Short mmCIF file of C-alpha atoms in Angstrom, two decimals:
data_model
loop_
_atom_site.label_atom_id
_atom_site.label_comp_id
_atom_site.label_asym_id
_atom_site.label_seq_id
_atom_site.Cartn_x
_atom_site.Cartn_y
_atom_site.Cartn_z
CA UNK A 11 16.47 -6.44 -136.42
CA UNK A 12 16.88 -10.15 -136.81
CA UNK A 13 17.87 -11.70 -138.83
CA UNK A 14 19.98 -8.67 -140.19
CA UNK A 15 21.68 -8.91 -136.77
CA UNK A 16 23.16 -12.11 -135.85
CA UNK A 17 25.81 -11.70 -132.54
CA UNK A 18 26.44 -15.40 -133.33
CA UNK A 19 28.45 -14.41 -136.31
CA UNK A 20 31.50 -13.09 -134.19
CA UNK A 21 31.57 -16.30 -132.42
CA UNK A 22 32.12 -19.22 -135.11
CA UNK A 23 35.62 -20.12 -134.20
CA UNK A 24 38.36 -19.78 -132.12
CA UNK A 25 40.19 -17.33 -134.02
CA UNK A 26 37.39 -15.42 -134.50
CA UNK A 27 36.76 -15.27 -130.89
CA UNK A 28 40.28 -14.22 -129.82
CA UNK A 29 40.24 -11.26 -132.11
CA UNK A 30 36.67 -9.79 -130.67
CA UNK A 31 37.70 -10.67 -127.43
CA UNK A 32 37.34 -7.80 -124.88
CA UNK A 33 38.60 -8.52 -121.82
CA UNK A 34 42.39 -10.39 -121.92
CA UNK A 35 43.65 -11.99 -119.05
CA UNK A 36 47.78 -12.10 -118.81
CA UNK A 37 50.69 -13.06 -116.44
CA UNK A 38 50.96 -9.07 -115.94
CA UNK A 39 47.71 -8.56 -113.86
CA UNK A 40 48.86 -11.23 -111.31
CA UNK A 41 50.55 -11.15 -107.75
CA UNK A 42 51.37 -14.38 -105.92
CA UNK A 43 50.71 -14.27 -102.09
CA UNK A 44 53.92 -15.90 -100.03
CA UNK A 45 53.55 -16.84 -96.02
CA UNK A 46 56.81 -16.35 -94.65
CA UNK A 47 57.72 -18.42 -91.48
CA UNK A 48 60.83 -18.72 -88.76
CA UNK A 49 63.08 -21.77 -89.53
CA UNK A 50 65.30 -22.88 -92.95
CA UNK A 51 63.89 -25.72 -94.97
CA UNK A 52 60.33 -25.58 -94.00
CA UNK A 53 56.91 -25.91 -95.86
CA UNK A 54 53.92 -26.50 -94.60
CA UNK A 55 50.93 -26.60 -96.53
CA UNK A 56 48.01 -25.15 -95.07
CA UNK A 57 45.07 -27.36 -94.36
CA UNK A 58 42.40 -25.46 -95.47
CA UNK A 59 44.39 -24.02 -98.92
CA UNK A 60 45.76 -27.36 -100.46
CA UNK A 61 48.55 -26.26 -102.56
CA UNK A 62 49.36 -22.81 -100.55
CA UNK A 63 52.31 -23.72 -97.74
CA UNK A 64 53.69 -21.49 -95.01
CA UNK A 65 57.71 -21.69 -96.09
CA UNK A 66 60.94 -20.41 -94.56
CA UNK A 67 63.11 -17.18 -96.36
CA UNK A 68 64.80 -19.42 -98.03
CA UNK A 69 62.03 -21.66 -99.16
CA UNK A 70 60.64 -17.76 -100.23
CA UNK A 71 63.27 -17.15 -102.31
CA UNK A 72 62.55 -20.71 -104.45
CA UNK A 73 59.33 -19.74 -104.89
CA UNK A 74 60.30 -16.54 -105.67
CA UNK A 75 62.61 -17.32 -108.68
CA UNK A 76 59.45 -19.93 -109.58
CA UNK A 77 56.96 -16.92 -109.93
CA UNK A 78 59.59 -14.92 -111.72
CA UNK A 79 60.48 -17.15 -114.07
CA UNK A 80 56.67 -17.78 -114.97
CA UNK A 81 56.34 -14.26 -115.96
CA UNK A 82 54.67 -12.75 -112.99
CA UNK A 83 55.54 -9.50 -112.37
CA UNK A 84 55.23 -9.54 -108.35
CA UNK A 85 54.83 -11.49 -104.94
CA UNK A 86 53.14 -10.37 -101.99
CA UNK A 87 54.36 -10.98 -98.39
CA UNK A 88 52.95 -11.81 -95.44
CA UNK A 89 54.63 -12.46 -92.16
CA UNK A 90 54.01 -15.42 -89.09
CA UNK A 91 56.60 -14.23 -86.23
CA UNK A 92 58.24 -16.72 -84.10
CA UNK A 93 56.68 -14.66 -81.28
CA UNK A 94 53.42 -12.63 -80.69
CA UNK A 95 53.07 -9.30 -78.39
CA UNK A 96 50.53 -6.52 -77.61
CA UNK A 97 53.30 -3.98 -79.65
CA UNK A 98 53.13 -6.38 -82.66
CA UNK A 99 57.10 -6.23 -82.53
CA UNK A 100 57.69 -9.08 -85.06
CA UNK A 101 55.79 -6.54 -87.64
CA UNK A 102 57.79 -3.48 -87.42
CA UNK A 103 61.45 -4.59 -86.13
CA UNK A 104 64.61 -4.63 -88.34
CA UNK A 105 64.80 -8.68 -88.58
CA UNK A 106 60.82 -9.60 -88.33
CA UNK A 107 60.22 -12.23 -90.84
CA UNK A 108 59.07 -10.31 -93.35
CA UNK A 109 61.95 -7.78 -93.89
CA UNK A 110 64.21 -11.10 -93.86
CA UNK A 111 62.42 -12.15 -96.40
CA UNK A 112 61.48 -9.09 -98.79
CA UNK A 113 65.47 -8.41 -98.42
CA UNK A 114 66.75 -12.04 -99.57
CA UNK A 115 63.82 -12.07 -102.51
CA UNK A 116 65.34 -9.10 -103.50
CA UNK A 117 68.80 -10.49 -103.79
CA UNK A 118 68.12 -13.32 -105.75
CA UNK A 119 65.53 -11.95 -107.59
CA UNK A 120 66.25 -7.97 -107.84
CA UNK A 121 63.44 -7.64 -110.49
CA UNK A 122 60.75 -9.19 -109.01
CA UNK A 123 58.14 -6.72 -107.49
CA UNK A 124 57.92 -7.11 -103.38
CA UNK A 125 54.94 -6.05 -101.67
CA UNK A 126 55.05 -6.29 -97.86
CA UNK A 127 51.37 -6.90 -96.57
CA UNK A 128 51.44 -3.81 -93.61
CA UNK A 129 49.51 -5.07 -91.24
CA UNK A 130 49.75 -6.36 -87.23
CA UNK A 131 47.03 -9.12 -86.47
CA UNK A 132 49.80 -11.08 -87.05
CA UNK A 133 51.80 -9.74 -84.87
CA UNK A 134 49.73 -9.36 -82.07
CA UNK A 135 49.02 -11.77 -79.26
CA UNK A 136 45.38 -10.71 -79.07
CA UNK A 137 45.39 -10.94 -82.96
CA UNK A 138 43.76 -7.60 -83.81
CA UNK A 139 45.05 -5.15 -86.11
CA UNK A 140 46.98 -2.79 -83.79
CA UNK A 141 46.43 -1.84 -79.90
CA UNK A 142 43.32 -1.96 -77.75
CA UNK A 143 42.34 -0.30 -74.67
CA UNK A 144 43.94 -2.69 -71.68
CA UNK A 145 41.31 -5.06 -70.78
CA UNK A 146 39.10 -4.75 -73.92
CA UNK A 147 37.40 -7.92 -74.99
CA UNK A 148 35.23 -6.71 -77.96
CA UNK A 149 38.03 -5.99 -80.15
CA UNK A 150 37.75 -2.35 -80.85
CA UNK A 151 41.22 -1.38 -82.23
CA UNK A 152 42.64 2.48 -81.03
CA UNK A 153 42.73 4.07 -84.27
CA UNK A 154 45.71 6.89 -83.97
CA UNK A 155 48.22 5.52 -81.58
CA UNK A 156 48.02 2.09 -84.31
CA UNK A 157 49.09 4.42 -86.97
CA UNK A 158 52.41 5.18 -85.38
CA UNK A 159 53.06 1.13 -85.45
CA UNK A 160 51.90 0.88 -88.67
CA UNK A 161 54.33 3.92 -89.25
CA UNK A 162 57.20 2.22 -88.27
CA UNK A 163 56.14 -1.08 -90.16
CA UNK A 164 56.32 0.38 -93.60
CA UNK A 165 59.10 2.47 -92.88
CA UNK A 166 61.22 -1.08 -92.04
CA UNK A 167 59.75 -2.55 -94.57
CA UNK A 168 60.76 0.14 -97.14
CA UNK A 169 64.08 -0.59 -95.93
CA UNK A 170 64.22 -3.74 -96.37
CA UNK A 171 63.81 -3.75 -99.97
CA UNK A 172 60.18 -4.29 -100.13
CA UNK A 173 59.08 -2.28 -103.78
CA UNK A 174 55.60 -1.73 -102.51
CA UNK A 175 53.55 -0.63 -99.12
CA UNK A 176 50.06 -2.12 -98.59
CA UNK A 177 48.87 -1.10 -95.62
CA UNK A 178 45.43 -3.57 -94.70
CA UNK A 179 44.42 -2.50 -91.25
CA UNK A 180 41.66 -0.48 -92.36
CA UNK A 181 42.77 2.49 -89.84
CA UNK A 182 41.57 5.99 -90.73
CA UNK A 183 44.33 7.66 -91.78
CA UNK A 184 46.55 5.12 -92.30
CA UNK A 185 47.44 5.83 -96.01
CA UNK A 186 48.98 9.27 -94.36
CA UNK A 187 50.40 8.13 -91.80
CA UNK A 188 52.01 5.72 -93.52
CA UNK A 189 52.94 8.57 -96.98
CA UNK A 190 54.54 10.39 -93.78
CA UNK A 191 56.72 8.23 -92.51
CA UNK A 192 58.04 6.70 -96.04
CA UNK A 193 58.72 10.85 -96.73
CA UNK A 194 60.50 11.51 -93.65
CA UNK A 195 62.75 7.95 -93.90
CA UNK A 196 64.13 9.01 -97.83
CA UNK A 197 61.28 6.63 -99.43
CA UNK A 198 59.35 9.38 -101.55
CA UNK A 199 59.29 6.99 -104.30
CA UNK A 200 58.05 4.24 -102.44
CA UNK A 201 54.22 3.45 -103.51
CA UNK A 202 51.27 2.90 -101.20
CA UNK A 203 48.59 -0.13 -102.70
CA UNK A 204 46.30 0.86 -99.69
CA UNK A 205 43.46 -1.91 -99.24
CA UNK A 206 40.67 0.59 -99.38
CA UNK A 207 37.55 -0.90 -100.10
CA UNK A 208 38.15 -4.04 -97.07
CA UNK A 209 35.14 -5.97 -95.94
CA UNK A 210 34.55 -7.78 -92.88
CA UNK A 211 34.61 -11.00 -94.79
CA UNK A 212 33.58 -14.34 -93.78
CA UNK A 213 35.50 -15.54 -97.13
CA UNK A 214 38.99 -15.02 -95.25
CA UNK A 215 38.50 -18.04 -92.95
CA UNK A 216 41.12 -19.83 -94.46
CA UNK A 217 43.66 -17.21 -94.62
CA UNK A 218 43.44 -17.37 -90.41
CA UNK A 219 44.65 -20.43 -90.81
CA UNK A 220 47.64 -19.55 -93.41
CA UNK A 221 48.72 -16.52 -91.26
CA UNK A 222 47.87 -17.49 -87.84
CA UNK A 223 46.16 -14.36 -87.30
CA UNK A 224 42.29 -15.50 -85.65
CA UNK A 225 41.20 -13.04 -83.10
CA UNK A 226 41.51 -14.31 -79.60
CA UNK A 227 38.07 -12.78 -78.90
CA UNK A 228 35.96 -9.79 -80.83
CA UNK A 229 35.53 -9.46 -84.18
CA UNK A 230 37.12 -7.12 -87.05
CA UNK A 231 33.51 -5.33 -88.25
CA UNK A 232 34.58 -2.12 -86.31
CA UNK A 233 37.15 -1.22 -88.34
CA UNK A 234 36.01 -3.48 -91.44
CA UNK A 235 33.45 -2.82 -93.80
CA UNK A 236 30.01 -4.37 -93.76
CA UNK A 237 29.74 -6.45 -96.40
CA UNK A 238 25.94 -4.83 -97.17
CA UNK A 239 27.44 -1.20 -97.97
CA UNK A 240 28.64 -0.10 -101.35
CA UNK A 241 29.01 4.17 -101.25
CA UNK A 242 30.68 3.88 -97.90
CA UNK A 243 33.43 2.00 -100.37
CA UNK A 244 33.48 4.64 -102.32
CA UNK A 245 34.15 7.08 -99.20
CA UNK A 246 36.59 5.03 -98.42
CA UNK A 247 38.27 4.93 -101.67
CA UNK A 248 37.77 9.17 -101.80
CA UNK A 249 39.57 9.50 -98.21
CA UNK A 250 42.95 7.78 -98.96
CA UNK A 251 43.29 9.19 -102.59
CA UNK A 252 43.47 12.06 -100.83
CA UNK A 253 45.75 11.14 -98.67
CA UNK A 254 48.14 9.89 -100.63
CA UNK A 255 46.92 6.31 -101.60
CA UNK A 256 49.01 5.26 -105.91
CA UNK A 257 46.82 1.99 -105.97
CA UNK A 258 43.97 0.81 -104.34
CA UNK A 259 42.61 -2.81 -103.45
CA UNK A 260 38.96 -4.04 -103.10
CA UNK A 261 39.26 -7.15 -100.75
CA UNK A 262 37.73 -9.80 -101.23
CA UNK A 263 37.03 -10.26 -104.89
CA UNK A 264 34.42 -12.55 -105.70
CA UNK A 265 31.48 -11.08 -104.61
CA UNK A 266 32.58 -7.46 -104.74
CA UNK A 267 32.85 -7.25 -108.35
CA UNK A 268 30.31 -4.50 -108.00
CA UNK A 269 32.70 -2.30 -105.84
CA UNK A 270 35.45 -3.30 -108.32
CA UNK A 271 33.71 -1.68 -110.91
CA UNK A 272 32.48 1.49 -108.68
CA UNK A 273 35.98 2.13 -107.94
CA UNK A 274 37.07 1.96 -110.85
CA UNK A 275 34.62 3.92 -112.79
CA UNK A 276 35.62 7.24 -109.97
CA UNK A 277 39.20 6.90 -110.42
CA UNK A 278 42.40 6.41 -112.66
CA UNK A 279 44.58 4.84 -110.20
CA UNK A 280 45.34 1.31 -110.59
CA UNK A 281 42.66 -1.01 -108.64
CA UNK A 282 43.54 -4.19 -107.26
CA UNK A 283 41.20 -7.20 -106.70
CA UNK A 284 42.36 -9.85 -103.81
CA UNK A 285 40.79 -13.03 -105.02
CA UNK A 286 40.65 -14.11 -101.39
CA UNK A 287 41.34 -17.98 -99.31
CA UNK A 288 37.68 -18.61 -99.31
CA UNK A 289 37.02 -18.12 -102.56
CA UNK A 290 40.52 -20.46 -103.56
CA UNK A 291 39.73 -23.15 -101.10
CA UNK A 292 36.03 -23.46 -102.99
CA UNK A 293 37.54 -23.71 -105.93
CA UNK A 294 39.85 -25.94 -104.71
CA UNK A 295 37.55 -28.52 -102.37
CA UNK A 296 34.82 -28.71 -105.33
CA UNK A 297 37.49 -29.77 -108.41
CA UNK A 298 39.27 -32.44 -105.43
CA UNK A 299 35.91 -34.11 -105.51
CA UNK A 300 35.73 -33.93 -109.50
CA UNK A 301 32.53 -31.27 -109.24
CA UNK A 302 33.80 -28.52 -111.35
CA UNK A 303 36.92 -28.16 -113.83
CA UNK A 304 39.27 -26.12 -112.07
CA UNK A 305 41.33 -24.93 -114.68
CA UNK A 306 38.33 -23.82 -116.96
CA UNK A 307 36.42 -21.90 -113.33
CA UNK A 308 39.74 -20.88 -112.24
CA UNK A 309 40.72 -18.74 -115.46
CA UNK A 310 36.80 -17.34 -115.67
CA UNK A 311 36.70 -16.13 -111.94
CA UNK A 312 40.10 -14.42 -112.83
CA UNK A 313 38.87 -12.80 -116.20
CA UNK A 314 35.61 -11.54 -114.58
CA UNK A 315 37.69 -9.99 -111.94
CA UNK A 316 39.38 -7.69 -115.08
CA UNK A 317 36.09 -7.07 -116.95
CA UNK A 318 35.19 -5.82 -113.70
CA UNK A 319 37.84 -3.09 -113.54
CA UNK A 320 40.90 -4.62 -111.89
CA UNK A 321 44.15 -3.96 -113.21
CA UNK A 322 45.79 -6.22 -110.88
CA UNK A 323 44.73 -9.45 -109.08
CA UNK A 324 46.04 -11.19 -105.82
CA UNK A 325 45.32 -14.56 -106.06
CA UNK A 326 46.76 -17.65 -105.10
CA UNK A 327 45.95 -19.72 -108.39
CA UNK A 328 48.21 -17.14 -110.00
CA UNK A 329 51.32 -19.93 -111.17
CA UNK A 330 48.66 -22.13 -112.12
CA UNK A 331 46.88 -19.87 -113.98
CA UNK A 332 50.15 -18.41 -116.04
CA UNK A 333 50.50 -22.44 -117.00
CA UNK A 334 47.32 -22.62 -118.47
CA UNK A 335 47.24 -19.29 -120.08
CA UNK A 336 50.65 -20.56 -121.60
CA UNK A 337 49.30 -23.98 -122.74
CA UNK A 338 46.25 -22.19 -124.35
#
């Protein structure tokens, strides 16, 4: 009873603070998403995601040695082809733009951690997430003849040095599909981070625009969650465990912490938080206009994500945030 307890005691200084603190965020939990493009010496920044750029391989491999050199353990890749098709070739052929990248990053940088996004909207010209029935206009992706394309995708990806598979089509059965063809092709110890828990978000908007991957009609939400269900997460997360899944991913981030922390409290696998465009480019628009502190939000969204329950976090403040967990 007061005044016998007094929580304010623990919190008198800075010192004091850091040694009760519970929840420490470090360069470790973060990955850096890269948008690899055609060309040599480009970089584009994206409109909507000041300060993320679409860059060439070899503009990759800079950034690369950047993120490496700040401590952070890994990159995550994600692919704009010079040309779209209904077979999403750029995705799953032997020099699409992201095995030409995942293999240079892994020459000049050998211990940096590639991840190769496996997905197809992309890679498609419709830009849905694997193949629809000819003449469909509502978007309704045909789950098991995708998973042979998505099949092929990790297995070229595997062989093109990328560390790490993360499949993010949200196809059932895609984790083992996907264990199956990295098994057959010699890549046993090849990892799956399958984005299990992914919502049909309206908070990826600006990732369309980094990736060039807007539907040309239809919507995702039949193979994407609804953003109003929780358990069928938890199915979700169940279903590819089984099949094979060594990490999972809840995607988005911010307003999912509650799934973050479901998952995590069913399983012992690493669980991955995608702190997601929308939720950057906030960030981002309200400190441009002198509204919030961004280093201070920035480094507060990114700890809440870990006392949620994520062990890892995908985020594109990631270099910035290793600077100011460095000057602190």
């Amino acid at each position: 009873m007061f005044p016998i307890n007094r929580p304010r005691r623990l919190r008198q200084n800075s010192q004091l603070r850091r040694m009760v603190q519970e929840t420490v965020l470090t360069a470790n939990d973060l990955i850096y998403p890269l948008f690899a493009v055609p060309g040599e010496a480009v970089a584009v920044e994206v409109k909507s995601m000041p300060g993320v750029y679409q860059l060439s391989v070899d503009k990759i491999v800079e950034e690369a040695k950047e993120v490496y050199d700040l401590g952070i353990p890994a990159i995550i890749l994600f692919g704009i082809p010079e040309n779209k098709d209904a077979d999403a070739t750029g995705a799953w052929h032997d020099c699409g733009i992201v095995q030409k990248a995942a293999t240079a990053v892994k020459e000049a940088v050998p211990d940096l951690v590639v991840i190769a996004d496996t997905c197809l909207c992309e890679y498609t010209s419709h830009g849905h997430c694997g193949y629809l029935e000819v003449g469909d206009l509502t978007g309704k992706v045909l789950n098991d003849p995708t998973l042979d394309l998505l099949k092929k995708t990790a297995v070229s990806q595997a062989k093109a040095g990328a560390d790490i598979i993360a499949p993010s089509g949200m196809m059932d059965g895609f984790v083992q599909a996907i264990r199956e063809g990295l098994d057959e092709a010699g890549f046993q110890d090849t990892p799956i981070l399958s984005y299990a828990a992914k919502y049909a978000s309206a908070y990826y908007g600006p990732f369309r625009d980094a990736a060039e991957s807007s539907p040309q009609f239809g919507d995702r939400r039949t193979y994407q969650m609804d953003p109003a269900n929780g358990k069928e997460a938890l199915k979700e997360v169940q279903l590819d465990i089984a099949e094979g899944a060594d990490m999972l991913m809840v995607k988005p981030a911010l307003s999912y912490m509650d799934i973050i922390w479901r998952v995590k409290e069913i399983t012992n696998l690493p669980v991955a938080a995608y702190n997601v465009s929308g939720e950057y480019s906030m960030v981002k628009a309200a400190a441009l206009n002198g509204w919030i502190d961004e280093k201070k939000v920035t480094l507060e969204t990114l700890t809440s994500f870990k006392r949620a329950g994520a062990d890892l976090i995908l985020t594109y403040h990631a270099k910035d945030a290793v600077r100011w967990l460095n000057e602190s």
